[in-house]
CSV table of C-alpha atoms and ligand atoms in Angstrom, one decimal:
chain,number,residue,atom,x,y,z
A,1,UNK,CA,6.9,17.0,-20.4
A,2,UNK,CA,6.7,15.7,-16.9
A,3,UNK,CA,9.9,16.1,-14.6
A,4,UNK,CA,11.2,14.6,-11.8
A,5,UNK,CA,12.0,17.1,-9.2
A,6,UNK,CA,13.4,16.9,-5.9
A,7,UNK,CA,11.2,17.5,-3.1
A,8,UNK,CA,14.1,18.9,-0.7
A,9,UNK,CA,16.0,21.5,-3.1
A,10,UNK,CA,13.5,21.7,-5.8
A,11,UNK,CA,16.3,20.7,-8.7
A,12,UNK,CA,14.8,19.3,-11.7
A,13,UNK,CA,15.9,16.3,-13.9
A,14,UNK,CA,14.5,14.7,-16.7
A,15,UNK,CA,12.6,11.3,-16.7
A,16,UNK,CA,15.1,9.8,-18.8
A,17,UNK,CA,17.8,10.1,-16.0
A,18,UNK,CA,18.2,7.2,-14.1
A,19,UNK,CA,18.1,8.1,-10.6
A,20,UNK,CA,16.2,7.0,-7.6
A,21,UNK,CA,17.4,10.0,-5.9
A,22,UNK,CA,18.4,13.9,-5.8
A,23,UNK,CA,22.0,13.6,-7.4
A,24,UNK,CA,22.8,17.1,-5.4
A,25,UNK,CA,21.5,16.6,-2.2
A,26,UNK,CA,20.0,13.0,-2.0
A,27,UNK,CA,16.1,14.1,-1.6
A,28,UNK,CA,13.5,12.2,-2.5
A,29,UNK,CA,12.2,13.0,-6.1
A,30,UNK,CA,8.8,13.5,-7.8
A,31,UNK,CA,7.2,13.1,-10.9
A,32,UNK,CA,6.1,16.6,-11.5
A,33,UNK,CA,3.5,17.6,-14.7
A,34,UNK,CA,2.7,20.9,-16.4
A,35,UNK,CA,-0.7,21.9,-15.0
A,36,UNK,CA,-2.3,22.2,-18.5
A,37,UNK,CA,-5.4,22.5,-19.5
A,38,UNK,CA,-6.5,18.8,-18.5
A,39,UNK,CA,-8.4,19.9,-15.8
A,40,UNK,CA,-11.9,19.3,-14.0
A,41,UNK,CA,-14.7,18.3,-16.0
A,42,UNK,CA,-12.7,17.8,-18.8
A,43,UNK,CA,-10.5,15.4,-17.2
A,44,UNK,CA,-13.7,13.8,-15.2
A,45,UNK,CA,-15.6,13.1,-18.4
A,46,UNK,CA,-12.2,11.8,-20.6
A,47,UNK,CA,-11.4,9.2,-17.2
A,48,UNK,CA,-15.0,8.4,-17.2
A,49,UNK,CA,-15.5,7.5,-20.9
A,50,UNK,CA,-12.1,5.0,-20.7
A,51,UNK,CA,-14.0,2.8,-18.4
A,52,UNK,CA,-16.3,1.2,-21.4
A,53,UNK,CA,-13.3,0.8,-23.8
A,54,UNK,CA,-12.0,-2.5,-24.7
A,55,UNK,CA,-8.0,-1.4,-24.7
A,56,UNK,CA,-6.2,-2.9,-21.9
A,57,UNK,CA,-4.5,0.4,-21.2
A,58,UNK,CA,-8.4,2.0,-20.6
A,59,UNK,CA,-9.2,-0.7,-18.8
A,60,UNK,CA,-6.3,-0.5,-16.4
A,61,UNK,CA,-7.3,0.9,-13.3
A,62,UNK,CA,-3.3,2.7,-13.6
A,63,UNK,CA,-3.2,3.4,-17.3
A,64,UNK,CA,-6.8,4.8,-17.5
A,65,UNK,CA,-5.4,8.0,-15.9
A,66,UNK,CA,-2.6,8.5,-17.9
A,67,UNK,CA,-2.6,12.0,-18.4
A,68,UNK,CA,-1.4,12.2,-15.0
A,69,UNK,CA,1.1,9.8,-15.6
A,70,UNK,CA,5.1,9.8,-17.1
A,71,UNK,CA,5.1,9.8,-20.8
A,72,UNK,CA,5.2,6.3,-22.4
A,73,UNK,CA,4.6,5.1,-25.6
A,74,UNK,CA,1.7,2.9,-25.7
A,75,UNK,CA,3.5,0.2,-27.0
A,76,UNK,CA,5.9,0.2,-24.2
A,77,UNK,CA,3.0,-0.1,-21.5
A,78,UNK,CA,3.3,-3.3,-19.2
A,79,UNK,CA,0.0,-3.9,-17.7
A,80,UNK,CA,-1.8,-6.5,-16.4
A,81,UNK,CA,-5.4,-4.1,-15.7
A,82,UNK,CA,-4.3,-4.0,-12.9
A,83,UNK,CA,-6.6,-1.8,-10.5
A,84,UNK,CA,-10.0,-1.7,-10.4
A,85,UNK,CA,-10.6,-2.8,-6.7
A,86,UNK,CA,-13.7,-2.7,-5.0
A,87,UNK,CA,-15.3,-1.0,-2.7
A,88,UNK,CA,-17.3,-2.7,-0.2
A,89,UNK,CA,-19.2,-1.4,2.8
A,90,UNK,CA,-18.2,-3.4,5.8
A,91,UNK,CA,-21.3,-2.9,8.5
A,92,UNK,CA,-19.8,-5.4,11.1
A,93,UNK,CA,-16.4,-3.8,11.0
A,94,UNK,CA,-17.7,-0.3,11.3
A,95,UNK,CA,-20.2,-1.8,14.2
A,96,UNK,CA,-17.1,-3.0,15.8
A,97,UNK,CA,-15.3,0.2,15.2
A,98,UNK,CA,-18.4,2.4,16.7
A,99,UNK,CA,-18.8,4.2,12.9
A,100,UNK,CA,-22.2,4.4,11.6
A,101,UNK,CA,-20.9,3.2,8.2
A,102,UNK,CA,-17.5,2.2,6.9
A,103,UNK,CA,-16.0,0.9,3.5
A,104,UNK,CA,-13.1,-0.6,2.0
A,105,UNK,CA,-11.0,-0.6,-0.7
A,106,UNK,CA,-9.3,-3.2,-1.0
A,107,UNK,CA,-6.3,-3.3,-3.2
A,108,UNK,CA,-5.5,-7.0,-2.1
A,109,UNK,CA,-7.6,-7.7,-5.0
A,110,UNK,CA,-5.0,-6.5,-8.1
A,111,UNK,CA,-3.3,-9.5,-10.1
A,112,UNK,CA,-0.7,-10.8,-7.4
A,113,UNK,CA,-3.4,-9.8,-4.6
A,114,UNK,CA,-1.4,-6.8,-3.2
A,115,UNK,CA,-1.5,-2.6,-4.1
A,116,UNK,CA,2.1,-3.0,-4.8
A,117,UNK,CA,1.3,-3.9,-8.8
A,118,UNK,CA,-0.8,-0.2,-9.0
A,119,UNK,CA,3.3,0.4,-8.7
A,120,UNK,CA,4.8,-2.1,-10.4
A,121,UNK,CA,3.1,-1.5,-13.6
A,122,UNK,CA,4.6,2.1,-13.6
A,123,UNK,CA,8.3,0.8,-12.4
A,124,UNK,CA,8.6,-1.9,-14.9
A,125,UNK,CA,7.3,0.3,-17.4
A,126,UNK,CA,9.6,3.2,-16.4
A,127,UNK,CA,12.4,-0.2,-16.2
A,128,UNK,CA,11.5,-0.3,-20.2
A,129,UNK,CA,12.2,2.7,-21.0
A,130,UNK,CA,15.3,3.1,-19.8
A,131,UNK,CA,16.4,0.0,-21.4
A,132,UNK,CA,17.3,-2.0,-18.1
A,133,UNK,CA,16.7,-6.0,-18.6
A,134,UNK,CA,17.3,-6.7,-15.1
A,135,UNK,CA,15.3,-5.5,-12.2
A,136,UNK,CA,15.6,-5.9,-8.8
A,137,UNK,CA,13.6,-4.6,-4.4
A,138,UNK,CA,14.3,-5.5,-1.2
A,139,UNK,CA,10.9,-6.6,-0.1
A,140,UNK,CA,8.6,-7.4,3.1
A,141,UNK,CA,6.9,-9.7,0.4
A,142,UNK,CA,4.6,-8.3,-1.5
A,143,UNK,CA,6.7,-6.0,-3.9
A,144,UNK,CA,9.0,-9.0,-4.6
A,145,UNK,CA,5.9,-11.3,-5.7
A,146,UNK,CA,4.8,-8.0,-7.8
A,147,UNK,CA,7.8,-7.3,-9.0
A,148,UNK,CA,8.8,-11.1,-10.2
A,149,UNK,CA,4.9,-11.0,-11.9
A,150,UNK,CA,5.4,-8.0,-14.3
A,151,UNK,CA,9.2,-8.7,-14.8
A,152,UNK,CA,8.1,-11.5,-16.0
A,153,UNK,CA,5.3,-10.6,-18.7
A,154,UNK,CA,8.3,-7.8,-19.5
A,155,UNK,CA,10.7,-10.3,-19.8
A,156,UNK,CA,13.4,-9.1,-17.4
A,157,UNK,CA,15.2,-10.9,-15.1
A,158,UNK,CA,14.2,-10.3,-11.7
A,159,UNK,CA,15.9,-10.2,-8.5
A,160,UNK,CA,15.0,-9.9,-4.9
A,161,UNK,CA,16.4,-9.3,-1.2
A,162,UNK,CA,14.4,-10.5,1.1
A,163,UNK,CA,15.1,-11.3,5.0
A,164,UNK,CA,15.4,-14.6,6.0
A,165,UNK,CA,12.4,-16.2,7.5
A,166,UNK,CA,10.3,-12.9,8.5
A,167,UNK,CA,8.2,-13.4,5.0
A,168,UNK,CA,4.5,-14.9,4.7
A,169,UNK,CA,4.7,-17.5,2.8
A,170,UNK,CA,1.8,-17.1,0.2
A,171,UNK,CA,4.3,-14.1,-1.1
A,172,UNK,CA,7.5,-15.8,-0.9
A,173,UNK,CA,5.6,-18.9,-2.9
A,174,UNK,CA,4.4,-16.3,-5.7
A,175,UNK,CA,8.1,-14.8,-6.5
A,176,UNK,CA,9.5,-18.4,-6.6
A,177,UNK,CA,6.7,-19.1,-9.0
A,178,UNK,CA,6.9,-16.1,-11.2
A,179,UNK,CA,10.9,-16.9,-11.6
A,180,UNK,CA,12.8,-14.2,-9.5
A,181,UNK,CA,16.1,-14.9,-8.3
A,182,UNK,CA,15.4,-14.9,-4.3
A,183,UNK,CA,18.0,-13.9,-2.2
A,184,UNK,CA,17.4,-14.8,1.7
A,185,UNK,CA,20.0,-12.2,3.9
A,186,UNK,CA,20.5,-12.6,7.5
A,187,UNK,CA,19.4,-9.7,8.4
A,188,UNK,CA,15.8,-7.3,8.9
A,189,UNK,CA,14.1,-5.5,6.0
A,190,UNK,CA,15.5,-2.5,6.9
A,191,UNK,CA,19.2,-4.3,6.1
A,192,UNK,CA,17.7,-5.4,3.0
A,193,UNK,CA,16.6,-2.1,1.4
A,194,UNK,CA,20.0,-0.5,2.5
A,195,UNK,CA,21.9,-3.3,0.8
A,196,UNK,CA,19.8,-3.1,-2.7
A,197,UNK,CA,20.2,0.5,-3.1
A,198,UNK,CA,24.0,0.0,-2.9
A,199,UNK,CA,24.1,-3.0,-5.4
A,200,UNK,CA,22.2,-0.7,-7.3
A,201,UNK,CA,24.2,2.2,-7.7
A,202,UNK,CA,27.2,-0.2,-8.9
A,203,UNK,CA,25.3,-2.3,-11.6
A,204,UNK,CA,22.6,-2.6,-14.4
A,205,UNK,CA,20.2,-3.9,-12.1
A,206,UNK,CA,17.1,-0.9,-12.2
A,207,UNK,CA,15.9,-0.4,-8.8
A,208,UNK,CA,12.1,-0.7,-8.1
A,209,UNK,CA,11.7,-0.1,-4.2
A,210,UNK,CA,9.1,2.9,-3.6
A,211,UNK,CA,11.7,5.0,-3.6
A,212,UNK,CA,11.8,5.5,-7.1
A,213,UNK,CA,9.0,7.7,-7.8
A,214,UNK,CA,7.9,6.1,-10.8
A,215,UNK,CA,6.4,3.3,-8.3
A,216,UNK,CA,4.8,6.0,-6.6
A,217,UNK,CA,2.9,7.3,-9.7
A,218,UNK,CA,0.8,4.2,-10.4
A,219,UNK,CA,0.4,4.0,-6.9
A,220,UNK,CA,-1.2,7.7,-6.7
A,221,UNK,CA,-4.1,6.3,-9.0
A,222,UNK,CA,-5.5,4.5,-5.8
A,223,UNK,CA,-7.3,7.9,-4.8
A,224,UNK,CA,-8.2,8.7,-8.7
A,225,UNK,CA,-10.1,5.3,-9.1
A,226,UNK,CA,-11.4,5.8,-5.5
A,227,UNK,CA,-12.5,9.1,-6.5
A,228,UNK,CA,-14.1,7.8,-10.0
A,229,UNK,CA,-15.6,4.9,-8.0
A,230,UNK,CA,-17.6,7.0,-5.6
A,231,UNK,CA,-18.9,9.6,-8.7
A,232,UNK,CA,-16.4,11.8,-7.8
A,233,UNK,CA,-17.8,12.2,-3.9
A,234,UNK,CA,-14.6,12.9,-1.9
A,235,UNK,CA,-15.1,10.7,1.7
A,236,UNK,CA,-13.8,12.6,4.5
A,237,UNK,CA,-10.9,10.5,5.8
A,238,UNK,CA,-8.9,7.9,3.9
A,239,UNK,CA,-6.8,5.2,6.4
A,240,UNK,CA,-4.1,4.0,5.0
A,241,UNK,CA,-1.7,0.6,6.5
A,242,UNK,CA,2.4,2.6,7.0
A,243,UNK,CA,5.1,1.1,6.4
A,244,UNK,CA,7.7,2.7,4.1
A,245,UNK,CA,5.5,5.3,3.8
A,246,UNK,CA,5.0,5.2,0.3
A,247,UNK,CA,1.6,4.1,0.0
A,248,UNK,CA,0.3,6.8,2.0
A,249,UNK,CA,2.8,9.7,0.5
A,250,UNK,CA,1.1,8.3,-3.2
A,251,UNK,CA,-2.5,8.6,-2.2
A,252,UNK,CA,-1.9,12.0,-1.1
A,253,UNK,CA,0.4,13.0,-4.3
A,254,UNK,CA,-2.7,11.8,-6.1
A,255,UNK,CA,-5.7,13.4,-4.4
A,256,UNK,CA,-3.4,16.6,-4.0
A,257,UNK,CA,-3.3,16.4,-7.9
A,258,UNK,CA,-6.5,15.9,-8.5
A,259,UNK,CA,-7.1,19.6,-6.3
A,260,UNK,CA,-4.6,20.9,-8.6
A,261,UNK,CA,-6.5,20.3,-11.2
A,262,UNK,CA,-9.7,21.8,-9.8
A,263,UNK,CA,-11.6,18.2,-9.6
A,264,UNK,CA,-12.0,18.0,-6.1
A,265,UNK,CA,-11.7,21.3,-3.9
A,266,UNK,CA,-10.6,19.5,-0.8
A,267,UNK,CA,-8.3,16.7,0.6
A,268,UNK,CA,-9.8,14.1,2.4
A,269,UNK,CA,-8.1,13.4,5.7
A,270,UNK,CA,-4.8,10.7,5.0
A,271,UNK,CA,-4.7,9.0,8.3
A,272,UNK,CA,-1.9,6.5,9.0
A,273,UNK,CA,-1.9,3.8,10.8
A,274,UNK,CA,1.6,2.0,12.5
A,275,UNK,CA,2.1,-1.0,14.3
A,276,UNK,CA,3.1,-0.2,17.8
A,277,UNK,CA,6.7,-1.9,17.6
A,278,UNK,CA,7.5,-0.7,14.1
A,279,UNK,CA,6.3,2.9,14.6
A,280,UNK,CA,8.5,5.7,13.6
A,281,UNK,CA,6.5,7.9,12.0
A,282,UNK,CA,3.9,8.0,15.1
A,283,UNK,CA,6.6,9.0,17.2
A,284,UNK,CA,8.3,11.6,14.9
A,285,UNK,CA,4.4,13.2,14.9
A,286,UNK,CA,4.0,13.0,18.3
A,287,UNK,CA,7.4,14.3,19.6
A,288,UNK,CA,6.9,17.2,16.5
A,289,UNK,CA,10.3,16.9,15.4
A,290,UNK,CA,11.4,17.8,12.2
A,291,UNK,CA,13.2,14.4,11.1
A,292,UNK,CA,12.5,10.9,11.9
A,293,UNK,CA,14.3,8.7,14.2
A,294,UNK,CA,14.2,5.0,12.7
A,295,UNK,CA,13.3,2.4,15.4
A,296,UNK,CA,15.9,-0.3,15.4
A,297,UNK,CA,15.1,-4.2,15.7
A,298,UNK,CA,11.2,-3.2,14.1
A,299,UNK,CA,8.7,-6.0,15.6
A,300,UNK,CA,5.2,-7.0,14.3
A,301,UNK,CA,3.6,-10.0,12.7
A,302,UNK,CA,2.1,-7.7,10.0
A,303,UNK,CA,5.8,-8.8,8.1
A,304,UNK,CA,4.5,-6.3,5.8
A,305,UNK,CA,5.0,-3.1,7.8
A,306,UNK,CA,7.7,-3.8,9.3
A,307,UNK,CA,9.9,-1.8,9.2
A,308,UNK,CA,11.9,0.6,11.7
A,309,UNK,CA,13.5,3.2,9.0
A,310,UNK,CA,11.0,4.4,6.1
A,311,UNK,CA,12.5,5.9,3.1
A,312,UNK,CA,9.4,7.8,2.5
A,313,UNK,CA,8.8,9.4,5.5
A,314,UNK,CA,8.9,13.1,4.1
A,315,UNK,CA,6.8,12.6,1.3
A,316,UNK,CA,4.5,11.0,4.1
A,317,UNK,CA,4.6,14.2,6.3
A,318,UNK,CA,3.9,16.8,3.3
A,319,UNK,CA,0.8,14.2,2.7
A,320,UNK,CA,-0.1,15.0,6.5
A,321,UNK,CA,0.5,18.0,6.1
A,322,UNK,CA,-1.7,18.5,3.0
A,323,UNK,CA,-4.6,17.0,3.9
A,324,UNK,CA,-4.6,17.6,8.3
A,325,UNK,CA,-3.6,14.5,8.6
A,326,UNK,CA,-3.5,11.9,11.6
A,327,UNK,CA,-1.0,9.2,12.8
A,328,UNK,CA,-2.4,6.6,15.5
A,329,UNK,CA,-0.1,3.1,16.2
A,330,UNK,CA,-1.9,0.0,17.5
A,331,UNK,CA,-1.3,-3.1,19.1
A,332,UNK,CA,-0.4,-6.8,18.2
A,333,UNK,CA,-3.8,-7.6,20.0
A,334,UNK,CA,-5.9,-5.1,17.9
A,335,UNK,CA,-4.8,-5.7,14.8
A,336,UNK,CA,-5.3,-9.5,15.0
A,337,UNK,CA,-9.0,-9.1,16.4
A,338,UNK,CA,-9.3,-6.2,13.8
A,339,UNK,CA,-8.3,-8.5,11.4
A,340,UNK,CA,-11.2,-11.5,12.7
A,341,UNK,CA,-13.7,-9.0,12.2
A,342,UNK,CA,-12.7,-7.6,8.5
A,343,UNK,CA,-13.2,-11.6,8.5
A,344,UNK,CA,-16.5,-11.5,9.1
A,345,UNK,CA,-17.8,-9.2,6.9
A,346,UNK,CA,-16.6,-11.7,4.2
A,347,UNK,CA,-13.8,-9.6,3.0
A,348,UNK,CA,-11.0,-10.6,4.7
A,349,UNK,CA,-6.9,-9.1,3.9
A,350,UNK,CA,-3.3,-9.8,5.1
A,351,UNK,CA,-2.5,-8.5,8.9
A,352,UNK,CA,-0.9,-5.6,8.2
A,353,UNK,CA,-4.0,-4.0,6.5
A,354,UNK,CA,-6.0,-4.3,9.6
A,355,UNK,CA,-4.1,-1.9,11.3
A,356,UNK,CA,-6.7,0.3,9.6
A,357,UNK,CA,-10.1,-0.8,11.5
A,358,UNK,CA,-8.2,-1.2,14.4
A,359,UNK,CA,-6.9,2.3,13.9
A,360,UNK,CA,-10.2,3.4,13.4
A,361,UNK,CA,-11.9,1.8,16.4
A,362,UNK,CA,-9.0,3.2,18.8
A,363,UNK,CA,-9.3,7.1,17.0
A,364,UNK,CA,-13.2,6.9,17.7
A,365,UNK,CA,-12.7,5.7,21.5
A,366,UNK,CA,-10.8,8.5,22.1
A,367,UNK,CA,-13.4,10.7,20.0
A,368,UNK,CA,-10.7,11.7,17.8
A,369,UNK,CA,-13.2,10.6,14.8
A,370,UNK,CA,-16.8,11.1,14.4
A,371,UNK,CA,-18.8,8.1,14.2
A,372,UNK,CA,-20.8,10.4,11.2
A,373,UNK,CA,-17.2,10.3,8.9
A,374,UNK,CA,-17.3,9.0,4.9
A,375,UNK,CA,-14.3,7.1,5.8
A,376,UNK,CA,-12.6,4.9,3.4
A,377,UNK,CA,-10.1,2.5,4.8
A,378,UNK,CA,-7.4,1.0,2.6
A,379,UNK,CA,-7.4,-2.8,2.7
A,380,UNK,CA,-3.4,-3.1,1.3
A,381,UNK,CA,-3.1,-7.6,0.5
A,382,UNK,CA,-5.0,-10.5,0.4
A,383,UNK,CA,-5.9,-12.9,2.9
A,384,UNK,CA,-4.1,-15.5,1.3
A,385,UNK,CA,-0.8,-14.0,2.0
A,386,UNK,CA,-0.4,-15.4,5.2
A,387,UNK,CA,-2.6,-18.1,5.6
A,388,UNK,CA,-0.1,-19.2,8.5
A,389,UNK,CA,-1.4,-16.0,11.0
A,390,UNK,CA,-5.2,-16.5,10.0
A,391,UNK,CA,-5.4,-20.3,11.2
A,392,UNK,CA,-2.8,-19.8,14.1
A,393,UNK,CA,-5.2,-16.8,15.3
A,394,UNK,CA,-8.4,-19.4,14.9
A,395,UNK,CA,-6.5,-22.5,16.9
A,396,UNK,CA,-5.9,-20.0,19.9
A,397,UNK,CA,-1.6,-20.7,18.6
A,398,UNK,CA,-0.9,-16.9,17.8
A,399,UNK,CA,1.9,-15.4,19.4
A,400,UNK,CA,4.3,-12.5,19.0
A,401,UNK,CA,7.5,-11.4,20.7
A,402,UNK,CA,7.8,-8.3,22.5
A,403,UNK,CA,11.0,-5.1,22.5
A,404,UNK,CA,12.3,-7.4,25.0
A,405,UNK,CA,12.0,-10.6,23.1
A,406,UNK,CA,9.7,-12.2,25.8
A,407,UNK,CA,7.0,-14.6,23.7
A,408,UNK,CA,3.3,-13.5,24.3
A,409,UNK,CA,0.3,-15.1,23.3
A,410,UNK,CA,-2.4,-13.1,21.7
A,411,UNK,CA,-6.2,-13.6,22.6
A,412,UNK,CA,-8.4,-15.1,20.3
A,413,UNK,CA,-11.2,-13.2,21.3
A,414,UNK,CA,-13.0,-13.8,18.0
A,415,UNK,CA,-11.7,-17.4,17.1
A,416,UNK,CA,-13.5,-19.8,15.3
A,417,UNK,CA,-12.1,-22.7,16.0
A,418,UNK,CA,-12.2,-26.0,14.3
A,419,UNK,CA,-14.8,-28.7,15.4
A,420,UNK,CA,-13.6,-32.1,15.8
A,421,UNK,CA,-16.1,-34.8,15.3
A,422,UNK,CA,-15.5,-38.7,15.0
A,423,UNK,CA,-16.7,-39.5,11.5
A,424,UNK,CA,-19.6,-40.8,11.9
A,425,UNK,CA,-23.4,-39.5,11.2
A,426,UNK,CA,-24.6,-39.7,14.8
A,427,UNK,CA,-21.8,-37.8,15.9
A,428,UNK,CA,-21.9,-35.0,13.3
A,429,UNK,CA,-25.4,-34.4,13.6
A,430,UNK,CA,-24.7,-33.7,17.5
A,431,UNK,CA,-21.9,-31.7,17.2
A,432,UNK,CA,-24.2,-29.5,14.3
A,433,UNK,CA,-26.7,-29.4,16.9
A,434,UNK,CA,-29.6,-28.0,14.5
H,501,PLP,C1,3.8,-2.8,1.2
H,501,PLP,C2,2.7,-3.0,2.1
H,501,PLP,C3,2.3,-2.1,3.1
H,501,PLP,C4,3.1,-0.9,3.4
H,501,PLP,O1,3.0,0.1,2.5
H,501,PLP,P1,4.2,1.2,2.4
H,501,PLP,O2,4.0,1.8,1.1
H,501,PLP,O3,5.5,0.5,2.6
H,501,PLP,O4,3.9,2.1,3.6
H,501,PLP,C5,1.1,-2.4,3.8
H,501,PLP,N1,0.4,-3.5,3.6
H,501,PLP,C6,0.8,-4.4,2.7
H,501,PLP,C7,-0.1,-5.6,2.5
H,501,PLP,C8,1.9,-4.2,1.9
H,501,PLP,O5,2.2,-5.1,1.0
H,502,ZN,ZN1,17.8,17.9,-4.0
């Protein structure tokens, strides 16, 4: 039977105990499983076989792994096959970037068009289970429109804290739809998550923030449907989008599990990317300390990374750690061309999961990567989260604040910018100029 075990003092509980976090010493926890004899091939060939089954629990891109996953009954499962993401190679972004080849995965292509329902399956499932009826996340955006979704088909009630006015509005759209109770606070994200977590401990409401490491376990299947995707060829680097950190700290978890199991004999290389004003974890790794300073007053238009005090930051370092790692921050400027050019290749994703080309491109300038690398980069929400950055960016209208709170204009460098013709045939077939 699996347990959840604290990653700091190594105490175990069992997955019936509702906690989020170590009752002795407040460490994060982790769903831990007996290495049995589910291993390698064996494992490999089992996964492998689900894929052509007709059961919405094989066909989940989550549940199709769940040997690696907390014990459920089957009838308790809330999916929505999720998963199941593509990979597509992306020659203009990796020409931009200076790789010889490049691909995404991109996980803005799950139900409500972000990675967090890989999660949300898993927490609402976990929710179930315990017998809670009400759930409830401090969100950015996308784990509030996830979480409202499978609340929903689980019929719980559903409520999130979200800060006033710095959310997209494709993801505050989807948790009004799905029925959540919305909260707007005055305050940042980071206000937010503290405030949930202490509503939490003081009523029925079942916390489903990546901090509770049942989120983290459906999460962890990104790298085993990655893995199956590919034939079981491990790419050398994944880049991954940071934020709270549990994105990255799940990949890891899961390719580290798979090397447990003997069915890879390496990590790939998790490389994390920051935004420049909401960048803790970059300067934790390159100051060396051993904790993390959280950065106050976080600043980005990728609303969904920011965030200046990550709860999973040490589950994010033992991934680094794991795998040799890398951390790189970028720009407002790069990740909005970054983002043009993911454009292009007819893929497209939210702002926040550009940080990874532009990560990319900035690592390989400084020859930090090889332009040779299998990389895989982690495309994390749709493009039509924010709708509102994507057109601003075309008009030549997208601008940021800085630390200081000055306004600055980013460059449009690759805009394409609306036509306007008088409507008229003459007219258009000038402007087309064929
Ligand atoms: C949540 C989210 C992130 C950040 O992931 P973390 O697990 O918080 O690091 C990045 N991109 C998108 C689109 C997200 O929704
Ligand atoms: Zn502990």
């Amino acid at each position: 039977m699996p347990v959840l075990r604290c990653i700091n003092c190594q105490s175990d509980f069992p997955t019936s105990q509702r906690i989020y976090v170590c009752p002795k010493c407040a460490g994060l926890l982790d769903v831990v499983y007996e290495l049995n004899k589910f291993q390698g091939e064996q494992a490999v060939s089992v996964w492998d076989r689900r894929r052509a089954s007709a059961e919405s629990i094989d066909q989940s891109g989550v549940w199709r792994f769940r040997e690696l996953l907390p014990e459920t009954d089957e009838s308790e499962i809330v999916t929505m096959i999720e998963g199941n993401t593509q990979i597509w190679d992306a020659p203009r972004s990796a020409e931009y970037a200076g790789m010889n080849r490049l691909s995404f995965k991109h996980l803005g292509m799950n139900p409500t068009g972000s990675f967090k329902d890989l999660g949300m399956t898993t927490g609402i499932t976990q929710a179930k289970r315990l017998g809670a009826t009400s759930v409830a996340c401090a969100s950015t955006g996308n784990t509030s429109a996830s979480m409202a979704a499978y609340a929903a088909r689980a019929g719980m009630k559903a409520f999130v804290f979200i800060p006033s006015g710095q959310i997209a509005l494709g993801k505050l759209s989807q948790a009004l739809d799905y029925g959540a109770v919305v909260l707007q606070l005055e305050g940042d994200f980071d206000d937010a998550m503290r405030l949930v977590r202490e509503v939490a401990d003081e009523s029925p409401l079942y916390l489903l923030n990546s901090v509770n490491p049942f989120r983290l376990e459906g999460q962890k299947t990104i790298a085993f449907e990655m893995m199956q995707q590919r034939g079981w060829q491990l790419p050398d680097r994944v880049v991954v989008p940071g934020g709270n950190l549990g994105n990255s700290s799940a990949i890891a978890k899961g390719f580290h599990e798979l090397m447990e199991r003997g069915v890879i004999n390496r990590m790939p290389r998790i490389t994390i990317i920051q935004a420049e004003g909401a960048n803790p974890l970059y300067r934790m790794w390159e100051a060396r300390t051993e904790t993390l300073t959280p950065v106050p007053g976080a600043t980005t238009l990728a609303t969904a990374i920011k965030i200046g005090n990550p709860v999973s930051w040490p589950k994010a370092m033992r991934g680094l750690r794991w795998s040799a790692g890398e951390v790189e921050q970028v720009t407002e400027q790069e990740i909005a061309d970054a983002k043009a050019m993911i454009g292009r290749d007819g893929i497209g994703c939210e702002p926040a999961s550009a940080v990874t080309l532009a990560g990319i491109k900035k690592m390989i300038a400084a020859g930090g990567v090889n332009p040779d690398e299998d990389v895989v980069a982690i495309l994390t929400g749709h493009v039509l989260k924010d709708p509102d950055y994507t057109v601003n960016y075309h008009a030549g209208m997208l601008s940021c604040t800085n630390k200081s709170g000055e306004k600055m204009l980013i460059e449009s460098r690759y805009a394409n910018a609306f036509m306007r013709v008088h409507a008229s045939r003459d007219a258009i077939l000038k402007a087309l100029d064929l």
